[in-house]
Tab-separated table of C-alpha atoms in Angstrom:
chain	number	residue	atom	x	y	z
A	1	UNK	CA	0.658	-53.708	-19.022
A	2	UNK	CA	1.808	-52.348	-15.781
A	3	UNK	CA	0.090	-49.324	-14.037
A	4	UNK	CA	2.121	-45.781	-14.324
A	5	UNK	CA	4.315	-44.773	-11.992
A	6	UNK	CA	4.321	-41.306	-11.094
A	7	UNK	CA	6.788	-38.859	-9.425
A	8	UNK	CA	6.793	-35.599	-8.171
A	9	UNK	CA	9.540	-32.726	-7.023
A	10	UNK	CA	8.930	-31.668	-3.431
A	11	UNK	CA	11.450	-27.901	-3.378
A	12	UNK	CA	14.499	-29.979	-5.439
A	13	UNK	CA	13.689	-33.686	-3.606
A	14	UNK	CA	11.923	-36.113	-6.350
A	15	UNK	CA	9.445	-38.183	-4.415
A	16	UNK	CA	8.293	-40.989	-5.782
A	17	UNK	CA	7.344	-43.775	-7.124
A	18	UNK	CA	3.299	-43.190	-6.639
A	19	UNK	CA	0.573	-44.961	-7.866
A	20	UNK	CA	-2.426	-42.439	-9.017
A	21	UNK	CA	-4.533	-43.745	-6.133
A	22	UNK	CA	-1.633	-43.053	-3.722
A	23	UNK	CA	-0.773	-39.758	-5.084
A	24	UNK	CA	-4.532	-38.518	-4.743
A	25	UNK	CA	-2.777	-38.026	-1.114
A	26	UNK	CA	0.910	-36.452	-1.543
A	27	UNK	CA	0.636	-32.945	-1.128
A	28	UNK	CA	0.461	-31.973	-4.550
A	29	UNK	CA	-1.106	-28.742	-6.170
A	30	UNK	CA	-1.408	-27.807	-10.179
A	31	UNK	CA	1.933	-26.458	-10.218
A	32	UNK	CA	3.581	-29.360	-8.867
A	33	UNK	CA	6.210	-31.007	-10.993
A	34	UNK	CA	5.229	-34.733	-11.928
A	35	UNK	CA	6.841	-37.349	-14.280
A	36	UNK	CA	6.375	-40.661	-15.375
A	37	UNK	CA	6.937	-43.517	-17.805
A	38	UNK	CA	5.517	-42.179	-20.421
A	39	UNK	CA	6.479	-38.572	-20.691
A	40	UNK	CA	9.822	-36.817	-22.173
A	41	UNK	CA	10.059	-34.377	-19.133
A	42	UNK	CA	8.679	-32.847	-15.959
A	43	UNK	CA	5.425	-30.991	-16.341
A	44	UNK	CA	2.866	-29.339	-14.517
A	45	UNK	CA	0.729	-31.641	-12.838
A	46	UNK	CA	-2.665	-29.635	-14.029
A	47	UNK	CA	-1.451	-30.248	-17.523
A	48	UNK	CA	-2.173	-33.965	-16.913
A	49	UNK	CA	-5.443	-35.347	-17.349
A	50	UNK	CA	-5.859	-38.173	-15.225
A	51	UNK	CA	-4.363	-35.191	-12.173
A	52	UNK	CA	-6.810	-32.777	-13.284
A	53	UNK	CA	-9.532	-34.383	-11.217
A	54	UNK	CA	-7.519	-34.088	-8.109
A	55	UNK	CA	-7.872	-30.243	-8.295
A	56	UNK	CA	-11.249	-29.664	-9.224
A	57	UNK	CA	-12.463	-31.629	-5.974
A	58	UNK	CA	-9.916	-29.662	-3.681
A	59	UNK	CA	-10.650	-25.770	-5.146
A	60	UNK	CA	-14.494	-26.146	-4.261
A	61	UNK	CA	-13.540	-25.969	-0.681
A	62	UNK	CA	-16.531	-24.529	1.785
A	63	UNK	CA	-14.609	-21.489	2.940
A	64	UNK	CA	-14.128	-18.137	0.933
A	65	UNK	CA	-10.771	-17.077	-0.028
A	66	UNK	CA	-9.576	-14.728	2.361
A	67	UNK	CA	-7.555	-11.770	0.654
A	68	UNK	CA	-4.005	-11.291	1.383
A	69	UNK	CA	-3.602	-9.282	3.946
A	70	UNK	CA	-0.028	-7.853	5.563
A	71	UNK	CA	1.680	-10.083	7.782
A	72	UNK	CA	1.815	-7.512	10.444
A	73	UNK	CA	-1.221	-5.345	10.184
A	74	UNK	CA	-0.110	-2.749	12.431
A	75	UNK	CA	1.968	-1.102	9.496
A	76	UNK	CA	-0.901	-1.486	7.135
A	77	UNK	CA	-3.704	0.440	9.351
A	78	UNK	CA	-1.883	1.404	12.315
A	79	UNK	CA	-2.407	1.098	16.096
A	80	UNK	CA	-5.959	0.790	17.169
A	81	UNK	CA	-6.893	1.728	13.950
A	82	UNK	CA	-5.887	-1.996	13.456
A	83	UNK	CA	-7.642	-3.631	16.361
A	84	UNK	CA	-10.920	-1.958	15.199
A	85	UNK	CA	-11.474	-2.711	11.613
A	86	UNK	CA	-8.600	-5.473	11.267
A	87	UNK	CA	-10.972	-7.532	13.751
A	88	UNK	CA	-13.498	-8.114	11.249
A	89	UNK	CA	-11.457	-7.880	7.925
A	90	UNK	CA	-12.880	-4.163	6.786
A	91	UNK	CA	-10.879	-1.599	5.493
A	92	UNK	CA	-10.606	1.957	7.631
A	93	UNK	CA	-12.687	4.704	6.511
A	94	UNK	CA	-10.672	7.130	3.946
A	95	UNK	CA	-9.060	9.482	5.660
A	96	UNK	CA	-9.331	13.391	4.378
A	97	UNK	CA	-7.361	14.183	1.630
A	98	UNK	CA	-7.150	17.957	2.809
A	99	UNK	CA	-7.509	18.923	-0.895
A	100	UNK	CA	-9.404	22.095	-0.465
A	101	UNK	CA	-6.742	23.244	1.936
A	102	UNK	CA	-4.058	22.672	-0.485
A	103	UNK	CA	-5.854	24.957	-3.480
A	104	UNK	CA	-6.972	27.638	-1.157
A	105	UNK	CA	-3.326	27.847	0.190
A	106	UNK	CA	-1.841	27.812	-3.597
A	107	UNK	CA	-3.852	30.595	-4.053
A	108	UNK	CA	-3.586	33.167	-1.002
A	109	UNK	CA	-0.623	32.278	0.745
A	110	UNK	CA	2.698	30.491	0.067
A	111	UNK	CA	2.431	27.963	-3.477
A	112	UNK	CA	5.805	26.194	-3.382
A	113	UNK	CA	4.497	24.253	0.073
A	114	UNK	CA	0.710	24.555	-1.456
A	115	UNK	CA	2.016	22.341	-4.568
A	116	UNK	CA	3.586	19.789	-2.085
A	117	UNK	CA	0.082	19.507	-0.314
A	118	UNK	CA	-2.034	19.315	-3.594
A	119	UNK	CA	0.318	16.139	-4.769
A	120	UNK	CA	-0.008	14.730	-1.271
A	121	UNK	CA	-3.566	14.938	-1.129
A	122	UNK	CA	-3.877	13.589	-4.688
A	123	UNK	CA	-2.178	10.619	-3.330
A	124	UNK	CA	-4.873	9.296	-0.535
A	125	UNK	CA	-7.139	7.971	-2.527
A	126	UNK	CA	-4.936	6.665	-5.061
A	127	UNK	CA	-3.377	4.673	-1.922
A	128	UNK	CA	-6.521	3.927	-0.421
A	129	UNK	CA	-8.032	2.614	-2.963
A	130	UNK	CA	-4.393	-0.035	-3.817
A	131	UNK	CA	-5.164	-1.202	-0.298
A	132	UNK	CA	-2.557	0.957	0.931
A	133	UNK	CA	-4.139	1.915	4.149
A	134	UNK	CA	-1.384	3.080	5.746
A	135	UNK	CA	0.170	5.244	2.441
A	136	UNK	CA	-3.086	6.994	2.701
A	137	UNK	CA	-3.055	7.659	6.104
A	138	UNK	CA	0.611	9.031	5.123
A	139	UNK	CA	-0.185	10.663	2.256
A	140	UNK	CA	-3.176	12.280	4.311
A	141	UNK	CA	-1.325	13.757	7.298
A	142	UNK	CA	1.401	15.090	4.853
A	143	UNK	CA	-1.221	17.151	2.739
A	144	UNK	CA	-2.185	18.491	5.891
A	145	UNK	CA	1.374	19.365	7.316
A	146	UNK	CA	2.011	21.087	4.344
A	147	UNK	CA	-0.780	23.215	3.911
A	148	UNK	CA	-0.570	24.468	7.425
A	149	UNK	CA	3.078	25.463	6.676
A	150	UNK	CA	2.254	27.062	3.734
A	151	UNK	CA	-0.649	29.191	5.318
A	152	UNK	CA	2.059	29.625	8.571
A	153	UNK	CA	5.034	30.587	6.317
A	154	UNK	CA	2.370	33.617	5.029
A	155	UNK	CA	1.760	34.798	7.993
A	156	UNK	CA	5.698	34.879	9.253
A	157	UNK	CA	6.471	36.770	5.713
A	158	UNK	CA	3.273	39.128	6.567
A	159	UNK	CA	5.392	39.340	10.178
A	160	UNK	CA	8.748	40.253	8.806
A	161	UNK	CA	7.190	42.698	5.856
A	162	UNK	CA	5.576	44.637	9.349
A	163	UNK	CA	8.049	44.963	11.065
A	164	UNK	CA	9.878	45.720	8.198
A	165	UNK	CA	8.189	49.020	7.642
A	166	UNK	CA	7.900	49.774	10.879
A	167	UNK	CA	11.528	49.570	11.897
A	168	UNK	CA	11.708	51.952	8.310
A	169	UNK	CA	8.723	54.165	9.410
A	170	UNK	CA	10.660	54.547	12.587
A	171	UNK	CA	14.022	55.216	10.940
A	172	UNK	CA	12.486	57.748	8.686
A	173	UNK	CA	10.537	59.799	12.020
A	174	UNK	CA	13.896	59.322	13.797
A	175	UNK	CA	15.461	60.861	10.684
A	176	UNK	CA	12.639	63.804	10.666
A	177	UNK	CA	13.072	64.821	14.167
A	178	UNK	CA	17.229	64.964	13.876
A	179	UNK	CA	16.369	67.457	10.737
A	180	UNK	CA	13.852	69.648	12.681
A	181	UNK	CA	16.461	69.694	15.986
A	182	UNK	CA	19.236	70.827	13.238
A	183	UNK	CA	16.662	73.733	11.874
């Protein structure tokens, strides 16, 4: 009986024919399609015993799996926050969430603005915490730009009501001194 013959599909090119000692060196992995003689169809290659070996050896490999990080990590921390923790594969500390800010301004100044901070702030750590460095930066400096305009667009109202009543406290003396020069 003649040894099998296997094959496998590099992308949509069949390679092949391999003996199993020379295919302990094509550039296989357990997802790899492989045939031979004596099967119906194409199957995984970690669904065949005598390849199983080949993958146990190469997954105990002496280095740690790195985790994914983004191709260009300036748009996942930013800047130099990059250069300093991307160095040494460490996440940035959180950055604020500015939560406090966006309650005390739903309460004492302007809420529609407040509500878009207190969503925004709930946001940071959601981000952070996904990896998103950058979407929590984001989501950070948002809950902070709105709470200052809400807190900003109370004191402009507080402005305008003012100068409101004293352009009418002026109308009304104006109005008080024509009477008395009439009299």
């Amino acid at each position: 009986m003649s040894e099998k013959q296997y094959y496998y599909l590099n992308g949509n090119t069949k390679m092949g024919p391999f003996s199993l000692d020379t295919l302990k060196h094509a550039p296989i992995k357990p997802d790899t399609l492989v045939w031979n003689n004596t099967l119906s169809d194409w199957v995984e290659a970690r669904t065949l015993p005598e390849l199983q070996v080949f993958f146990v050896v190469s997954s105990q490999s002496t280095t740690p799996p790195v985790p994914p990080v983004s191709q260009n990590p300036q748009t996942r921390y930013g800047g130099e926050f990059t250069q300093q923790y991307n160095r040494f594969n460490t996440p940035p500390p959180m950055p604020e969430n500015y939560m406090a800010w966006g309650i005390l301004t739903l309460i004492f100044c302007f809420w529609p603005l407040s509500i878009v901070s207190i969503v925004s702030a709930s946001k940071v750590s959601t981000c952070y915490y996904m990896g998103d460095y950058e979407g929590a930066r984001k989501a950070s400096e948002d809950a902070k730009k709105w709470a200052t305009w809400s807190a900003l667009t109370l004191l402009i109202i507080i402005g305008l009501i003012t100068i409101f009543y004293i352009f009418i406290i002026a109308i009304a003396g104006a109005g008080v001194m024509l009477g008395n020069a009439a009299n």
